[in-house]
Coordinates of C-alpha atoms in Angstrom, one line a residue:
Chain A
M1266 CA 159.8 93.3 130.2
R1267 CA 158.4 91.4 133.4
K1268 CA 160.1 94.3 135.5
E1269 CA 158.5 96.6 133.2
N1270 CA 155.0 95.2 133.5
L1271 CA 155.3 95.2 137.5
L1272 CA 156.9 99.1 137.2
G1273 CA 153.9 100.1 135.6
Y1274 CA 151.2 98.4 137.6
L1275 CA 153.2 99.6 140.6
L1276 CA 152.9 103.2 139.3
I1277 CA 148.9 103.2 138.3
A1278 CA 148.2 101.3 141.6
P1279 CA 147.7 104.3 143.8
A1280 CA 145.2 106.1 141.2
V1281 CA 143.4 102.9 140.1
A1282 CA 142.8 102.0 143.8
L1283 CA 141.3 105.3 144.4
I1284 CA 139.1 105.5 141.5
T1285 CA 137.9 102.0 142.4
F1286 CA 137.0 102.6 145.8
I1287 CA 135.5 106.1 145.2
C1288 CA 133.6 105.5 141.7
V1289 CA 133.5 101.6 140.9
I1290 CA 132.6 100.1 143.9
P1291 CA 130.1 102.9 145.1
L1292 CA 128.2 102.7 141.5
S1293 CA 127.7 98.9 141.9
Q1294 CA 126.3 99.6 145.1
T1295 CA 123.9 102.3 143.7
I1296 CA 122.8 99.6 141.1
L1297 CA 122.0 96.9 144.0
Y1298 CA 120.3 99.7 145.8
S1299 CA 118.0 100.5 142.9
L1300 CA 116.8 96.7 143.3
R1301 CA 115.6 97.4 146.9
Y1302 CA 112.9 99.4 148.2
Y1303 CA 114.9 101.4 150.3
N1304 CA 114.1 104.7 152.1
L1305 CA 115.9 106.1 155.0
T1306 CA 112.3 107.5 156.5
D1307 CA 110.8 103.6 156.4
Q1308 CA 114.1 101.7 156.9
A1309 CA 111.9 98.9 159.0
N1310 CA 110.5 97.9 155.5
E1311 CA 114.0 97.8 153.5
R1312 CA 113.9 95.0 151.0
F1313 CA 114.7 93.5 147.7
I1314 CA 111.9 94.3 145.2
G1315 CA 113.7 93.2 141.9
L1316 CA 113.4 96.1 138.8
E1317 CA 110.0 97.3 140.7
N1318 CA 111.7 101.0 140.8
Y1319 CA 112.7 101.0 137.2
F1320 CA 108.8 100.1 136.5
K1321 CA 107.9 103.0 138.9
L1322 CA 110.4 105.3 136.9
F1323 CA 109.7 104.5 133.5
S1324 CA 105.7 105.1 134.3
D1325 CA 106.0 107.8 135.5
S1326 CA 105.5 110.8 133.4
K1327 CA 107.9 113.0 135.3
F1328 CA 110.7 110.8 134.0
Y1329 CA 110.0 111.6 130.5
D1330 CA 109.4 115.5 131.2
N1331 CA 112.8 115.2 133.1
L1332 CA 114.4 113.6 130.2
A1333 CA 113.3 116.0 127.5
N1334 CA 114.1 118.9 129.6
T1335 CA 117.8 117.4 130.2
M1336 CA 117.9 116.5 126.5
I1337 CA 116.7 120.1 125.5
F1338 CA 119.1 121.6 127.7
A1339 CA 121.8 119.5 126.5
A1340 CA 121.1 119.9 122.5
V1341 CA 120.6 124.0 122.9
S1342 CA 123.2 124.6 125.1
V1343 CA 126.1 122.3 123.0
V1344 CA 124.9 124.1 119.7
L1345 CA 125.2 127.8 121.0
Q1346 CA 128.8 126.7 122.9
L1347 CA 129.9 125.6 119.7
L1348 CA 128.6 128.7 117.8
V1349 CA 129.9 131.0 120.7
G1350 CA 132.9 129.0 121.2
L1351 CA 133.9 128.9 117.3
T1352 CA 133.5 132.7 117.1
A1353 CA 135.7 132.9 119.9
A1354 CA 138.4 130.6 118.4
L1355 CA 138.2 132.3 115.0
L1356 CA 138.8 135.8 116.8
M1357 CA 141.8 134.2 118.7
N1358 CA 143.2 132.7 115.7
A1359 CA 142.7 135.8 113.5
A1360 CA 143.4 138.9 115.7
S1361 CA 146.9 139.1 116.3
R1362 CA 146.7 142.3 118.4
G1363 CA 143.2 141.9 120.4
A1364 CA 143.9 138.2 120.9
V1365 CA 145.4 138.8 124.4
L1366 CA 142.1 140.3 125.2
V1367 CA 139.7 137.7 123.9
R1368 CA 141.8 135.1 125.7
A1369 CA 141.4 137.0 128.7
V1370 CA 137.4 137.2 128.1
V1371 CA 137.4 133.5 127.2
L1372 CA 139.4 132.2 130.2
V1373 CA 137.7 134.2 133.0
P1374 CA 134.2 132.2 132.9
Y1375 CA 136.2 129.3 133.1
A1376 CA 137.7 130.3 136.7
I1377 CA 134.5 131.3 138.3
P1378 CA 132.7 128.2 140.4
G1379 CA 129.2 127.4 138.5
V1380 CA 127.3 128.4 141.4
I1381 CA 128.7 131.6 141.4
V1382 CA 127.9 132.3 137.5
A1383 CA 124.1 131.0 138.6
Q1384 CA 124.0 134.0 141.1
M1385 CA 125.7 136.4 138.7
F1386 CA 122.9 135.4 135.9
S1387 CA 120.4 135.3 138.4
F1388 CA 120.7 138.6 139.5
M1389 CA 120.8 139.8 136.0
F1390 CA 117.6 138.1 135.0
H1391 CA 116.0 139.4 138.5
G1392 CA 112.2 140.6 137.6
D1393 CA 112.5 143.8 139.5
F1394 CA 116.1 144.8 140.3
G1395 CA 118.1 143.2 137.0
V1396 CA 119.8 144.9 134.5
L1397 CA 118.4 142.9 131.7
N1398 CA 114.6 144.2 132.9
A1399 CA 116.1 147.7 133.1
L1400 CA 117.3 147.9 129.8
L1401 CA 114.4 146.2 128.0
R1402 CA 111.8 148.6 130.0
Q1403 CA 114.4 151.8 129.1
S1404 CA 114.0 150.6 125.3
G1405 CA 110.3 150.3 125.7
I1406 CA 110.4 146.6 124.8
L1407 CA 109.0 145.6 128.3
S1408 CA 106.4 147.7 129.8
S1409 CA 106.7 146.0 133.3
A1410 CA 108.6 143.8 135.4
F1411 CA 109.0 140.3 133.7
P1412 CA 110.5 137.5 136.1
F1413 CA 112.5 135.5 133.6
L1414 CA 113.4 132.7 136.0
A1415 CA 109.8 132.7 137.0
K1416 CA 108.3 132.0 133.2
P1417 CA 108.2 128.8 132.1
G1418 CA 110.2 128.4 129.0
W1419 CA 111.9 131.6 129.7
A1420 CA 113.5 129.9 132.8
M1421 CA 115.3 127.3 130.8
A1422 CA 116.3 129.8 128.5
C1423 CA 118.0 131.8 131.0
I1424 CA 119.6 128.5 132.5
I1425 CA 120.8 127.7 129.2
I1426 CA 122.8 131.1 128.2
T1427 CA 124.3 131.0 131.8
N1428 CA 125.4 127.6 130.8
V1429 CA 126.9 128.7 127.5
W1430 CA 128.7 131.7 129.1
K1431 CA 130.1 129.3 131.8
Q1432 CA 131.2 126.2 129.4
F1433 CA 131.9 128.0 125.9
P1434 CA 135.7 128.6 127.1
F1435 CA 136.6 125.2 126.9
V1436 CA 134.9 124.4 123.3
A1437 CA 136.8 128.0 122.0
L1438 CA 140.4 126.5 123.5
L1439 CA 139.7 123.2 121.8
L1440 CA 138.6 124.5 118.6
L1441 CA 141.4 126.9 118.7
S1442 CA 144.0 124.1 119.0
G1443 CA 142.3 122.7 116.0
L1444 CA 142.7 126.1 114.0
Q1445 CA 146.0 126.1 114.7
T1446 CA 146.7 122.6 113.1
I1447 CA 145.7 124.2 109.6
P1448 CA 148.6 125.1 107.6
A1449 CA 148.7 128.6 106.6
E1450 CA 149.7 127.6 102.9
L1451 CA 146.4 126.3 102.4
Y1452 CA 144.7 129.6 102.8
E1453 CA 147.4 131.2 100.8
S1454 CA 146.8 129.1 97.6
A1455 CA 143.3 129.3 98.1
E1456 CA 143.5 133.1 98.0
V1457 CA 145.9 132.9 95.1
D1458 CA 143.0 131.1 93.3
G1459 CA 140.6 133.6 94.0
A1460 CA 138.6 131.9 96.8
G1461 CA 136.7 134.2 98.6
A1462 CA 136.4 134.3 102.9
L1463 CA 133.3 132.4 103.1
K1464 CA 134.4 129.7 100.3
R1465 CA 138.0 129.8 102.5
F1466 CA 136.2 129.1 105.8
A1467 CA 133.6 126.3 104.0
Y1468 CA 136.4 124.5 102.1
I1469 CA 139.3 124.6 104.4
T1470 CA 138.6 125.8 107.9
L1471 CA 135.4 123.9 108.7
P1472 CA 137.2 120.4 107.1
G1473 CA 139.9 121.2 109.0
I1474 CA 138.4 121.0 112.4
R1475 CA 135.8 118.7 111.7
Q1476 CA 137.4 115.9 114.0
M1477 CA 137.8 118.7 116.8
V1478 CA 133.9 119.6 116.7
L1479 CA 133.1 116.0 117.1
V1480 CA 135.3 115.6 120.1
V1481 CA 133.9 119.0 121.4
L1482 CA 130.0 117.7 120.7
L1483 CA 130.4 114.7 122.6
F1484 CA 132.5 115.9 125.7
R1485 CA 130.3 118.6 126.0
T1486 CA 127.0 116.5 125.4
M1487 CA 128.3 114.2 128.4
A1488 CA 128.8 117.0 130.8
D1489 CA 125.8 119.0 130.0
I1490 CA 123.5 116.1 130.7
R1491 CA 125.0 116.0 134.2
I1492 CA 124.1 119.5 134.7
F1493 CA 123.1 120.2 138.4
D1494 CA 124.5 123.4 139.9
L1495 CA 122.7 125.8 137.7
V1496 CA 119.6 124.1 138.2
Y1497 CA 120.1 123.9 141.9
S1498 CA 120.8 127.6 142.6
M1499 CA 119.0 129.5 140.0
T1500 CA 115.4 128.0 139.7
G1501 CA 115.1 124.9 141.8
G1502 CA 113.5 122.7 138.9
G1503 CA 111.0 125.4 138.7
P1504 CA 108.7 127.1 137.5
A1505 CA 106.2 123.6 137.5
N1506 CA 109.4 121.6 136.9
T1507 CA 109.9 123.2 133.5
T1508 CA 113.8 123.1 134.7
S1509 CA 114.0 120.1 136.3
T1510 CA 116.8 117.7 134.9
L1511 CA 117.4 114.2 135.3
L1512 CA 120.3 114.8 137.7
Y1513 CA 118.6 117.6 139.7
Q1514 CA 115.6 115.3 140.4
A1515 CA 117.5 112.3 141.3
Y1516 CA 119.2 114.4 143.7
I1517 CA 115.9 115.5 145.1
F1518 CA 114.7 111.8 145.4
L1519 CA 118.1 111.0 147.0
F1520 CA 119.0 113.7 149.2
K1521 CA 115.5 115.5 149.9
D1522 CA 113.1 112.6 149.9
M1523 CA 115.8 110.2 151.3
N1524 CA 114.3 107.6 149.0
F1525 CA 117.6 105.7 147.9
G1526 CA 115.8 103.4 146.2
L1527 CA 114.3 105.2 143.5
G1528 CA 116.6 107.6 143.5
S1529 CA 119.4 104.9 142.8
A1530 CA 117.2 103.5 140.0
W1531 CA 117.2 107.2 138.7
S1532 CA 121.1 107.3 139.1
T1533 CA 121.7 104.4 137.2
I1534 CA 119.9 105.4 134.4
I1535 CA 121.8 108.5 133.9
F1536 CA 124.9 106.4 134.2
F1537 CA 124.0 104.3 131.0
I1538 CA 123.0 107.2 129.0
I1539 CA 126.5 108.8 129.6
L1540 CA 128.3 105.4 129.4
T1541 CA 126.7 105.0 125.9
I1542 CA 127.8 108.6 124.7
S1543 CA 131.3 107.7 126.2
L1544 CA 131.7 104.5 124.5
I1545 CA 131.0 106.3 121.3
Y1546 CA 133.7 109.0 122.4
L1547 CA 136.4 106.3 123.0
S1548 CA 135.6 104.7 120.0
L1549 CA 136.1 107.4 117.9
F1550 CA 140.2 107.9 119.6
Q1551 CA 140.1 104.3 118.5
K1552 CA 139.6 105.1 114.7
E1553 CA 142.0 108.0 115.0
E1554 CA 144.7 106.0 116.1
Chain B
M1282 CA 144.7 149.1 95.1
A1283 CA 141.0 147.8 95.6
N1284 CA 142.6 144.9 97.3
K1285 CA 144.0 146.7 99.8
Y1286 CA 141.2 148.7 100.7
R1287 CA 139.3 145.6 100.9
R1288 CA 141.7 144.2 103.6
R1289 CA 141.6 147.2 106.0
L1290 CA 137.9 147.4 105.5
A1291 CA 138.1 143.5 106.6
R1292 CA 140.2 144.4 109.6
I1293 CA 138.0 147.5 110.6
V1294 CA 135.0 145.1 110.4
L1295 CA 136.9 141.9 112.3
G1296 CA 137.9 144.8 115.3
V1297 CA 134.4 146.4 115.7
F1298 CA 132.9 142.8 115.7
G1299 CA 135.6 141.3 118.1
T1300 CA 135.3 144.3 120.6
L1301 CA 131.3 143.9 120.6
F1302 CA 131.7 140.3 121.0
C1303 CA 134.2 140.5 123.7
T1304 CA 132.3 143.5 125.8
A1305 CA 129.0 141.2 125.5
L1306 CA 130.7 138.1 127.1
A1307 CA 133.0 140.2 129.8
F1308 CA 129.6 142.2 130.7
P1309 CA 128.4 139.5 133.4
F1310 CA 132.0 139.4 135.2
Y1311 CA 131.7 143.5 135.1
W1312 CA 128.2 143.6 136.6
Q1313 CA 129.1 141.6 139.4
F1314 CA 132.3 143.4 140.2
V1315 CA 130.4 146.6 139.9
T1316 CA 127.3 145.2 142.1
A1317 CA 130.0 144.1 144.6
L1318 CA 131.3 147.6 144.8
R1319 CA 128.0 149.2 144.8
N1320 CA 126.8 151.7 147.7
P1321 CA 124.1 150.0 149.5
Q1322 CA 121.6 152.9 148.7
D1323 CA 122.4 152.6 145.1
L1324 CA 121.9 148.8 144.8
F1325 CA 118.4 148.5 143.9
K1326 CA 117.8 151.7 141.9
M1327 CA 116.0 151.0 138.8
P1328 CA 117.5 151.7 136.2
P1329 CA 120.7 150.9 137.8
E1330 CA 123.6 152.8 136.6
L1331 CA 125.8 151.0 134.3
F1332 CA 128.9 153.0 135.3
P1333 CA 128.4 153.8 139.5
S1334 CA 128.9 157.3 140.0
R1335 CA 130.0 156.0 143.5
L1336 CA 131.9 153.0 145.2
S1337 CA 131.7 151.3 148.3
L1338 CA 133.3 148.8 150.5
T1339 CA 130.4 148.1 152.4
Y1340 CA 129.5 144.7 151.1
L1341 CA 133.0 143.5 151.1
R1342 CA 133.2 144.4 154.6
L1343 CA 129.7 143.0 155.2
V1344 CA 130.4 139.5 154.2
F1345 CA 133.7 139.1 156.4
A1346 CA 132.2 140.6 159.5
E1347 CA 128.6 139.3 159.5
H1348 CA 128.4 136.6 157.2
N1349 CA 131.5 134.7 158.3
F1350 CA 132.9 134.3 154.6
G1351 CA 136.4 134.1 156.0
A1352 CA 135.9 130.9 157.7
Y1353 CA 134.3 129.6 154.2
L1354 CA 137.1 130.6 152.1
L1355 CA 139.5 129.1 154.5
N1356 CA 137.4 125.9 154.6
S1357 CA 137.5 126.1 150.6
V1358 CA 141.1 126.8 150.8
I1359 CA 142.1 124.1 152.7
V1360 CA 139.9 121.3 151.1
S1361 CA 141.1 122.2 147.3
S1362 CA 144.6 122.2 148.3
I1363 CA 145.0 118.7 149.9
S1364 CA 142.8 117.6 147.0
M1365 CA 145.3 119.3 144.4
L1366 CA 148.4 117.8 146.4
L1367 CA 147.1 114.6 146.8
S1368 CA 146.0 114.4 143.5
L1369 CA 149.2 115.1 142.0
I1370 CA 151.0 113.0 144.2
A1371 CA 148.8 109.8 143.0
G1372 CA 148.6 111.3 139.3
M1373 CA 152.1 112.1 139.0
P1374 CA 153.3 108.2 138.8
A1375 CA 150.1 107.1 136.8
A1376 CA 150.7 109.7 134.5
Y1377 CA 154.4 108.9 134.1
A1378 CA 153.2 105.0 133.6
I1379 CA 150.7 105.6 131.0
S1380 CA 153.0 107.8 128.8
R1381 CA 156.4 106.3 129.3
V1382 CA 156.2 102.6 130.7
H1383 CA 155.4 99.6 128.2
F1384 CA 153.4 97.7 130.6
K1385 CA 150.5 95.2 129.5
G1386 CA 147.2 96.5 129.3
R1387 CA 148.5 100.0 129.4
S1388 CA 145.7 101.3 127.0
F1389 CA 142.9 99.6 129.1
W1390 CA 144.0 100.9 132.1
S1391 CA 144.3 104.8 130.4
K1392 CA 140.9 104.5 129.7
F1393 CA 139.6 103.3 132.6
I1394 CA 141.3 106.2 134.1
L1395 CA 139.6 108.7 131.9
S1396 CA 136.4 107.6 131.9
A1397 CA 136.4 108.2 136.0
N1398 CA 136.2 111.7 134.3
M1399 CA 132.9 111.1 133.1
F1400 CA 130.7 109.5 136.0
P1401 CA 127.9 111.3 137.3
I1402 CA 128.6 112.3 140.6
I1403 CA 125.0 111.2 141.7
A1404 CA 125.4 107.9 141.0
V1405 CA 128.0 107.3 143.7
A1406 CA 126.8 109.7 146.1
T1407 CA 124.5 107.6 148.1
P1408 CA 126.6 104.9 148.8
L1409 CA 129.3 107.2 149.8
F1410 CA 127.0 108.8 151.7
I1411 CA 126.2 105.9 153.7
T1412 CA 129.8 104.6 153.9
F1413 CA 131.2 108.0 155.0
R1414 CA 128.2 108.3 157.8
S1415 CA 129.3 105.0 159.2
L1416 CA 133.3 105.9 158.9
G1417 CA 132.6 109.4 160.6
L1418 CA 133.5 111.6 157.6
I1419 CA 130.3 113.6 157.7
N1420 CA 131.5 117.1 158.4
T1421 CA 135.0 116.7 158.1
Y1422 CA 137.4 117.8 156.0
A1423 CA 138.6 114.4 154.7
G1424 CA 135.0 113.6 153.5
L1425 CA 135.5 116.4 151.3
V1426 CA 139.1 116.0 150.2
I1427 CA 138.8 112.6 149.3
P1428 CA 135.9 112.5 146.8
S1429 CA 137.2 115.8 145.4
M1430 CA 140.7 114.5 144.9
V1431 CA 139.6 111.3 143.4
L1432 CA 137.1 113.5 140.8
T1433 CA 140.2 115.9 139.8
L1434 CA 142.4 112.6 139.5
P1435 CA 141.6 111.7 136.0
V1436 CA 142.1 115.3 134.7
T1437 CA 145.3 115.5 136.7
I1438 CA 146.8 112.2 134.9
W1439 CA 145.6 113.3 131.6
T1440 CA 146.8 116.5 131.6
L1441 CA 150.4 115.4 133.0
R1442 CA 150.3 112.8 130.3
A1443 CA 150.1 115.2 127.7
F1444 CA 153.0 117.4 129.0
L1445 CA 155.2 113.9 129.6
I1446 CA 154.5 112.7 125.8
K1447 CA 155.7 116.1 124.1
L1448 CA 159.4 115.4 125.9
P1449 CA 161.5 113.6 123.6
I1450 CA 162.4 110.1 125.0
E1451 CA 166.1 110.2 124.0
L1452 CA 166.5 112.8 127.0
E1453 CA 165.7 110.1 129.6
H1454 CA 167.8 107.5 127.4
A1455 CA 170.6 109.9 127.5
A1456 CA 170.0 109.9 131.2
L1457 CA 169.8 106.1 131.9
V1458 CA 173.3 105.8 129.7
D1459 CA 174.6 108.3 132.1
G1460 CA 174.0 106.0 135.3
C1461 CA 170.7 107.3 136.2
N1462 CA 167.8 104.9 137.4
R1463 CA 164.3 105.5 136.3
F1464 CA 163.5 107.2 139.3
S1465 CA 166.7 109.5 139.3
A1466 CA 166.3 110.3 135.6
F1467 CA 162.6 111.2 136.7
V1468 CA 163.5 113.5 139.2
R1469 CA 166.5 115.0 137.9
I1470 CA 165.7 115.3 134.1
I1471 CA 162.1 115.1 133.6
L1472 CA 160.7 116.8 136.6
P1473 CA 162.5 120.1 136.2
L1474 CA 161.5 120.2 132.1
I1475 CA 157.7 119.4 132.8
A1476 CA 157.2 122.0 136.0
P1477 CA 155.6 124.5 134.1
G1478 CA 153.1 121.7 132.9
V1479 CA 152.9 120.6 136.7
F1480 CA 152.1 124.2 137.6
A1481 CA 149.2 124.3 135.0
T1482 CA 147.9 120.7 136.4
A1483 CA 147.8 121.9 139.8
I1484 CA 145.9 124.9 139.0
I1485 CA 143.4 122.9 137.0
A1486 CA 142.8 120.5 139.6
F1487 CA 142.4 123.2 142.2
I1488 CA 139.7 125.0 140.1
G1489 CA 138.2 121.3 139.8
A1490 CA 138.1 120.8 143.5
W1491 CA 137.4 124.6 144.3
N1492 CA 134.1 124.7 142.0
E1493 CA 132.7 121.5 143.7
L1494 CA 129.3 121.5 144.9
M1495 CA 127.2 118.7 145.3
F1496 CA 129.5 116.6 147.4
S1497 CA 129.6 119.7 149.9
L1498 CA 125.7 119.6 149.9
I1499 CA 125.6 116.2 150.8
F1500 CA 128.7 115.5 153.2
I1501 CA 128.4 119.0 155.1
T1502 CA 125.5 119.8 157.3
K1503 CA 127.6 122.2 159.9
K1504 CA 127.3 126.0 158.9
A1505 CA 130.8 126.5 160.0
L1506 CA 132.5 123.9 157.5
R1507 CA 130.5 124.9 154.3
T1508 CA 132.7 125.5 151.3
V1509 CA 132.5 128.7 149.2
P1510 CA 130.5 127.5 146.4
M1511 CA 128.0 125.9 148.8
A1512 CA 127.6 129.0 151.2
I1513 CA 126.9 131.1 148.3
A1514 CA 124.6 128.7 147.0
M1515 CA 122.8 129.0 150.3
M1516 CA 123.0 132.7 150.6
P1517 CA 119.5 133.7 148.6
G1518 CA 117.7 131.4 150.9
E1519 CA 119.0 132.8 154.1
Y1520 CA 118.9 136.7 153.3
S1521 CA 116.7 138.5 151.5
L1522 CA 118.0 140.2 148.3
P1523 CA 121.6 139.5 149.1
W1524 CA 123.0 140.4 145.8
G1525 CA 125.2 142.9 146.9
E1526 CA 126.6 140.5 149.4
I1527 CA 126.5 137.6 147.1
S1528 CA 128.7 139.6 144.7
A1529 CA 131.2 140.6 147.2
A1530 CA 131.6 137.0 148.2
S1531 CA 132.1 135.6 144.6
I1532 CA 134.7 138.6 143.9
V1533 CA 136.5 137.8 146.7
S1534 CA 136.5 134.4 146.3
T1535 CA 137.2 134.5 142.5
L1536 CA 139.3 137.2 141.9
P1537 CA 142.5 135.7 143.3
V1538 CA 142.0 132.5 140.8
I1539 CA 141.2 134.5 137.8
I1540 CA 144.6 136.6 138.2
V1541 CA 146.6 133.4 138.5
V1542 CA 144.8 131.7 135.7
L1543 CA 145.4 135.0 133.4
I1544 CA 149.1 134.9 134.3
C1545 CA 149.7 131.4 133.4
Q1546 CA 147.2 131.3 130.4
K1547 CA 149.8 129.6 128.1
Q1548 CA 150.0 126.7 130.4
I1549 CA 146.6 126.6 131.4
I1550 CA 145.3 126.6 127.9
A1551 CA 147.8 123.9 126.7
G1552 CA 146.8 121.7 129.7
L1553 CA 143.1 122.1 129.2
T1554 CA 143.3 121.2 125.5
A1555 CA 145.6 118.3 126.1
G1556 CA 143.0 116.6 129.0
A1557 CA 140.6 116.3 126.3
V1558 CA 142.5 115.2 123.3
K1559 CA 145.1 112.5 122.7
G1560 CA 148.2 114.0 121.7

């Protein structure tokens, strides 16, 4: 038994050490920085200031705007990803001949970097040269150029659509694996009993993938709260900060303003939001075991 | 009889709906592809031709000849491959440990590793920036490889673990009875059996590193050292209306990955779903 312990520790040591050096130690440093006045452009005045960065953060309306943007982005994204992902999963599960095609369509967005996806969609949403504008004008819905990414509200909608396209594959694949665990006999006997397609969906399919939906919800929420690349390359937080999210703003504080103290306070808050969700997630697994 | 017709009708509806759904989802990629191959004179034609009447390699040539894209591609390939390799080297023993070795605290350390996957990079970026600056790692490959590798490590470990626990433990026991020690049992019996899984894990890790943007933005200031995502993110600010170039650069850098993913789709799907769900 002792030997087994030693072997275990020896084998996980490199991975644990790396994660400690790159994640755990820097995180504690970030928390320490968040308690200091620490500005690279004003290094002479660096000092410990307690919770002042946090007071400043919580009394700034910018924080609440960014928090609201982030939550709206994450909530709408996750719901839409679930809808598109479930549709794709049902199609993959049902269509025997078309399944290959659906699978290809699902896997392509996964393999494309977020930045590239952002540029693809920026071009499609472009006011003067975008295909969306062209189609809407041709069909008479729009009479003049409409720059989607420069209009408050619309810009957020564009980023959400882009994010849904990039991220639904993960949802689709997870839900598909959930669908495949539902025994076919259940459907067959329900059909014999005269249950229609809708009834079968509501009473067999949905309960069968309930657990998986929960997993997907939490996993995607955590990931979408961390949104950065799409905001960075599609809008830069604009117009008028309507697409600025917590993480993007933290990045601006840290690496544009070089305000390490305040930026670290924002980062610490983001970390704790995600930690809370991940604790829910892990306790969910515990219950399953 | 009526039932039979209803069934056929249902199949047709499903087929039509499925086709529409797939077309809508495939369109952005198709558009990118077409934009990359457009003749420069047609690029800003309004309305754009949905099916271009003529194609040209102008933009593909341009990104390599004028925008130095070959160098960025090479940077990304180097950084992502080394990250992937190191991540497998550190991840393989850990994956074996958390799926096959009964050591004290195994559940805690499994969760510790998994939780690193959920880390917001921004929360570690500043200290890493300061440390890397004092170590002279800014504007080096190592400065990108180290964080990217650690970032992909949790997924690597959990994906490998999922493939490992699917193997019957009796195989290993039999090898031990036959006089193998644990290491040789792993190398001779287990590794060949999970080779497809290792390959899928490698691709998933590679894509993870390949997509990474924030570390490059923070740790790289020299233009020549830019990675593909960074170079593409910078293009709109540096050229006016660079859509032809951006599309060409995107196609060049994503098509090989997409082809590999489509060829190995079975394994990759298994790996992707396993990473999130405890098997």
